[in-house]
Tab-separated table of C-alpha atoms and ligand atoms in Angstrom:
chain	number	residue	atom	x	y	z
A	1	LYS	CA	46.184	-92.177	-62.678
A	2	VAL	CA	45.081	-95.050	-64.915
A	3	TYR	CA	48.713	-95.881	-65.660
A	4	GLU	CA	49.612	-95.783	-61.972
A	5	SER	CA	46.619	-97.865	-60.991
A	6	ILE	CA	47.254	-100.670	-63.495
A	7	SER	CA	50.995	-100.634	-62.840
A	8	ASN	CA	50.311	-101.097	-59.130
A	9	GLY	CA	48.188	-104.154	-59.871
A	10	ASN	CA	44.878	-102.402	-59.328
A	11	PHE	CA	41.804	-102.110	-61.510
A	12	PRO	CA	40.879	-98.547	-62.514
A	13	LEU	CA	37.190	-97.712	-62.931
A	14	ILE	CA	36.824	-94.364	-64.699
A	15	LEU	CA	33.484	-92.538	-64.399
A	16	GLY	CA	32.058	-89.826	-66.635
A	17	GLY	CA	30.968	-87.582	-67.926
A	18	ASP	CA	32.127	-86.743	-71.393
A	19	HIS	CA	33.446	-89.690	-73.413
A	20	SER	CA	36.526	-87.738	-74.449
A	21	LEU	CA	37.938	-89.061	-71.153
A	22	GLY	CA	38.463	-92.362	-72.977
A	23	LEU	CA	41.445	-90.754	-74.673
A	24	GLY	CA	43.107	-90.452	-71.282
A	25	SER	CA	42.151	-93.918	-70.064
A	26	ILE	CA	43.551	-95.533	-73.187
A	27	ALA	CA	46.692	-93.390	-73.061
A	28	GLY	CA	47.321	-94.498	-69.477
A	29	ALA	CA	46.375	-98.145	-69.943
A	30	SER	CA	48.505	-98.436	-73.085
A	31	LYS	CA	51.516	-97.179	-71.147
A	32	SER	CA	51.087	-100.072	-68.681
A	33	ILE	CA	50.181	-102.687	-71.249
A	34	LYS	CA	52.182	-102.950	-74.406
A	35	ASN	CA	49.672	-104.531	-76.746
A	36	LEU	CA	46.338	-103.192	-75.552
A	37	GLY	CA	42.946	-104.159	-76.974
A	38	VAL	CA	39.963	-101.834	-76.665
A	39	VAL	CA	36.269	-102.696	-76.543
A	40	TRP	CA	34.203	-99.596	-77.283
A	41	ILE	CA	30.490	-100.041	-76.541
A	42	ASP	CA	28.583	-97.053	-77.895
A	43	ALA	CA	25.645	-95.958	-80.063
A	44	HIS	CA	28.097	-93.650	-81.823
A	45	GLY	CA	31.302	-94.463	-83.637
A	46	ASP	CA	33.442	-91.963	-81.751
A	47	ILE	CA	35.794	-92.215	-84.720
A	48	ASN	CA	35.315	-88.740	-86.141
A	49	THR	CA	38.225	-86.401	-86.688
A	50	ASP	CA	38.287	-82.600	-86.531
A	51	ILE	CA	37.745	-82.760	-90.297
A	52	THR	CA	34.898	-85.299	-90.537
A	53	SER	CA	32.993	-84.237	-87.397
A	54	PRO	CA	29.716	-82.411	-88.133
A	55	THR	CA	29.666	-80.944	-84.595
A	56	GLY	CA	33.305	-80.521	-83.590
A	57	ASN	CA	32.608	-82.396	-80.340
A	58	ILE	CA	35.754	-84.051	-79.051
A	59	HIS	CA	33.598	-86.765	-77.426
A	60	GLY	CA	32.984	-87.996	-80.973
A	61	MET	CA	36.704	-88.419	-81.711
A	62	PRO	CA	38.467	-90.336	-78.921
A	63	LEU	CA	38.520	-93.784	-80.518
A	64	ALA	CA	39.976	-92.578	-83.834
A	65	ALA	CA	42.552	-90.427	-82.045
A	66	SER	CA	43.584	-93.436	-79.946
A	67	PHE	CA	44.501	-95.416	-83.057
A	68	GLY	CA	46.285	-92.450	-84.589
A	69	ILE	CA	43.697	-90.708	-86.761
A	70	GLY	CA	42.707	-87.100	-86.170
A	71	HIS	CA	44.086	-83.895	-84.733
A	72	GLU	CA	47.646	-84.289	-83.494
A	73	ALA	CA	46.798	-82.656	-80.158
A	74	LEU	CA	44.405	-85.558	-79.513
A	75	VAL	CA	46.570	-88.293	-81.037
A	76	ASN	CA	49.515	-87.163	-78.912
A	77	VAL	CA	47.643	-86.543	-75.667
A	78	TYR	CA	49.749	-87.573	-72.611
A	79	GLU	CA	52.537	-89.033	-74.767
A	80	ASN	CA	53.657	-88.488	-78.338
A	81	ARG	CA	52.730	-91.859	-79.750
A	82	VAL	CA	49.842	-93.799	-81.246
A	83	LYS	CA	48.188	-95.551	-78.311
A	84	ILE	CA	46.625	-98.663	-79.865
A	85	LYS	CA	46.618	-100.592	-83.115
A	86	GLU	CA	43.503	-100.121	-85.182
A	87	GLU	CA	43.047	-103.881	-85.482
A	88	ASN	CA	42.917	-104.079	-81.674
A	89	VAL	CA	39.586	-102.241	-81.622
A	90	PHE	CA	36.261	-104.040	-81.159
A	91	HIS	CA	33.266	-101.688	-81.362
A	92	ILE	CA	29.758	-102.803	-80.341
A	93	ALA	CA	26.245	-101.275	-80.639
A	94	GLY	CA	26.896	-98.542	-83.254
A	95	ARG	CA	23.677	-97.229	-84.798
A	96	ASP	CA	24.113	-93.467	-85.177
A	97	LEU	CA	27.181	-93.141	-87.371
A	98	ASP	CA	28.248	-90.041	-89.279
A	99	GLU	CA	29.162	-90.174	-92.970
A	100	GLY	CA	32.898	-89.823	-92.372
A	101	GLU	CA	32.733	-92.579	-89.790
A	102	VAL	CA	30.977	-94.980	-92.135
A	103	GLU	CA	33.740	-94.360	-94.693
A	104	LEU	CA	36.414	-95.029	-92.094
A	105	ILE	CA	34.691	-98.215	-90.906
A	106	LYS	CA	34.485	-99.547	-94.490
A	107	GLY	CA	38.248	-99.572	-94.817
A	108	SER	CA	39.014	-100.281	-91.181
A	109	LYS	CA	41.115	-103.074	-89.734
A	110	GLY	CA	39.052	-102.817	-86.553
A	111	GLN	CA	35.928	-104.825	-85.784
A	112	PHE	CA	32.618	-102.964	-85.879
A	113	TYR	CA	29.558	-104.880	-84.670
A	114	THR	CA	26.731	-102.426	-85.322
A	115	MET	CA	23.320	-102.863	-83.711
A	116	ASP	CA	22.055	-104.442	-86.949
A	117	LYS	CA	24.783	-107.035	-86.701
A	118	VAL	CA	24.145	-107.573	-82.976
A	119	LYS	CA	20.454	-108.210	-83.702
A	120	LYS	CA	21.272	-110.581	-86.518
A	121	LEU	CA	23.860	-112.633	-84.604
A	122	GLY	CA	22.446	-112.430	-81.076
A	123	ILE	CA	24.417	-111.144	-78.122
A	124	LYS	CA	25.911	-114.551	-77.203
A	125	ASN	CA	27.576	-114.853	-80.611
A	126	VAL	CA	28.827	-111.274	-80.508
A	127	VAL	CA	30.530	-111.931	-77.181
A	128	LYS	CA	31.931	-115.223	-78.459
A	129	ASP	CA	33.396	-113.447	-81.515
A	130	MET	CA	34.843	-110.699	-79.315
A	131	LEU	CA	36.570	-113.053	-76.888
A	132	ASN	CA	37.910	-115.207	-79.729
A	133	TYR	CA	39.128	-112.127	-81.554
A	134	PHE	CA	41.219	-110.928	-78.627
A	135	LYS	CA	42.468	-114.343	-77.507
A	136	ASN	CA	46.193	-114.639	-78.319
A	137	LYS	CA	46.046	-111.202	-79.994
A	138	VAL	CA	46.382	-108.698	-77.140
A	139	ASP	CA	47.869	-108.609	-73.635
A	140	ALA	CA	44.806	-107.076	-71.967
A	141	VAL	CA	41.667	-105.165	-72.866
A	142	HIS	CA	40.450	-101.722	-71.847
A	143	VAL	CA	36.654	-101.454	-71.971
A	144	SER	CA	34.950	-98.148	-72.660
A	145	PHE	CA	31.219	-98.297	-72.003
A	146	ASP	CA	29.010	-95.413	-73.119
A	147	LEU	CA	25.577	-95.576	-71.477
A	148	ASP	CA	24.008	-94.469	-74.772
A	149	SER	CA	24.798	-97.953	-76.122
A	150	ILE	CA	21.695	-98.965	-74.150
A	151	ASP	CA	18.314	-98.251	-75.730
A	152	SER	CA	17.180	-94.690	-74.897
A	153	LEU	CA	13.901	-96.170	-73.654
A	154	PHE	CA	15.752	-97.628	-70.655
A	155	ALA	CA	18.639	-95.146	-70.309
A	156	PRO	CA	17.443	-91.602	-71.063
A	157	GLY	CA	19.966	-89.830	-68.817
A	158	THR	CA	22.655	-89.258	-71.403
A	159	GLY	CA	23.633	-86.393	-73.736
A	160	THR	CA	22.920	-88.064	-77.060
A	161	PRO	CA	20.367	-90.868	-76.490
A	162	VAL	CA	19.580	-93.211	-79.399
A	163	LYS	CA	16.740	-95.693	-79.666
A	164	ASP	CA	16.950	-99.350	-80.752
A	165	GLY	CA	19.997	-100.092	-78.631
A	166	LEU	CA	21.171	-102.812	-76.294
A	167	SER	CA	18.944	-104.095	-73.530
A	168	VAL	CA	20.279	-103.741	-70.005
A	169	GLU	CA	20.767	-107.509	-69.851
A	170	ASP	CA	22.766	-107.445	-73.123
A	171	ALA	CA	25.055	-104.804	-71.651
A	172	LYS	CA	25.374	-106.764	-68.415
A	173	TYR	CA	26.297	-109.891	-70.358
A	174	ILE	CA	28.982	-108.177	-72.467
A	175	LEU	CA	30.615	-106.572	-69.431
A	176	GLU	CA	30.481	-109.645	-67.192
A	177	SER	CA	31.889	-111.839	-69.958
A	178	LEU	CA	34.840	-109.465	-70.274
A	179	ALA	CA	35.263	-109.462	-66.484
A	180	LEU	CA	35.205	-113.263	-66.309
A	181	SER	CA	37.604	-113.613	-69.263
A	182	GLY	CA	40.465	-112.217	-67.164
A	183	MET	CA	41.414	-109.945	-70.076
A	184	MET	CA	39.820	-106.709	-68.839
A	185	CYS	CA	42.368	-104.397	-67.175
A	186	SER	CA	40.333	-101.174	-66.871
A	187	LEU	CA	36.822	-99.855	-67.439
A	188	ASP	CA	35.183	-96.539	-68.341
A	189	ILE	CA	31.485	-96.006	-67.606
A	190	VAL	CA	30.560	-92.723	-69.248
A	191	GLU	CA	27.991	-90.219	-70.469
A	192	LEU	CA	25.754	-90.349	-67.419
A	193	ASN	CA	24.021	-86.973	-67.228
A	194	PRO	CA	21.920	-86.723	-64.039
A	195	VAL	CA	20.244	-83.524	-65.288
A	196	LEU	CA	18.716	-85.420	-68.221
A	197	ASP	CA	17.878	-88.577	-66.251
A	198	LYS	CA	14.326	-89.623	-65.411
A	199	ASP	CA	13.737	-91.016	-61.908
A	200	ASN	CA	17.419	-92.019	-61.737
A	201	LYS	CA	16.753	-94.777	-64.295
A	202	THR	CA	20.124	-94.368	-65.981
A	203	LEU	CA	21.979	-93.976	-62.702
A	204	ASP	CA	20.407	-97.211	-61.437
A	205	ILE	CA	21.513	-99.017	-64.612
A	206	ALA	CA	25.049	-97.675	-64.272
A	207	MET	CA	25.237	-98.811	-60.644
A	208	TYR	CA	23.779	-102.223	-61.499
A	209	LEU	CA	26.318	-102.743	-64.305
A	210	ILE	CA	29.268	-101.575	-62.220
A	211	LYS	CA	28.388	-103.752	-59.226
A	212	ASN	CA	27.819	-106.830	-61.322
A	213	THR	CA	30.929	-106.358	-63.466
A	214	LEU	CA	33.293	-105.730	-60.571
A	215	SER	CA	31.910	-108.722	-58.651
A	216	LYS	CA	32.852	-110.971	-61.597
A	217	LEU	CA	36.282	-109.510	-62.165
A	218	LYS	CA	39.094	-111.987	-62.706
A	219	TYR	CA	42.376	-110.327	-62.955
A	220	GLY	CA	45.279	-111.966	-64.727
A	221	LEU	CA	47.898	-109.461	-65.750
A	222	GLU	CA	50.950	-111.432	-64.665
A	223	ASN	CA	53.874	-110.847	-67.026
A	224	LYS	CA	51.894	-108.492	-69.175
A	225	LEU	CA	52.942	-105.151	-67.744
A	226	THR	CA	55.612	-103.159	-69.514
A	227	ALA	CA	57.340	-102.103	-66.306
B	301	MN	MN1	30.750	-92.256	-76.797
């Protein structure tokens, strides 16, 4: 569906639910767009493999599998190919990383702006770095936004909440900057769990972010589609 949507000149918004769905979004988007960048905004690395994962949760593996690391059933989901280049990954807001993930990040060609780094640089500089990084490097960018990237104080309605995260305004700024850049071709908003939410706080944030981001969307995929 993501492939069809982008190929038809539309903008897919994918809602979840378990972040393993990002595997599918990236698989579809990378079929439409040859050289796809990915922004992954998340408290967790999501770069575990079946070997490094302490829990075995597939929602902790989709980013690694998308750049070709992990179980072959995940790497080859939808099509037998690696979906994105590792250096086309820009991860923001990591602060609950597993040992195997930290090792992978150390030697990674991807960009990992942990929460420590975000606090040190300030959100404006992070966004500036991100847009500069992708400029002239990729054809378009898929954005995968995990609501647990936001501080658990504001967004409790998620499966694995983590404190000391992004403010809602930080998240809004990252997403609207990507929308305005004209580079964003598709967006996941994931890990909303209404059962765990308190007074619909997290739902309200998700709706606020979606409305604002889509209202700023500039779409410029001319000549970038594979078909
Ligand atoms: Mn995630």
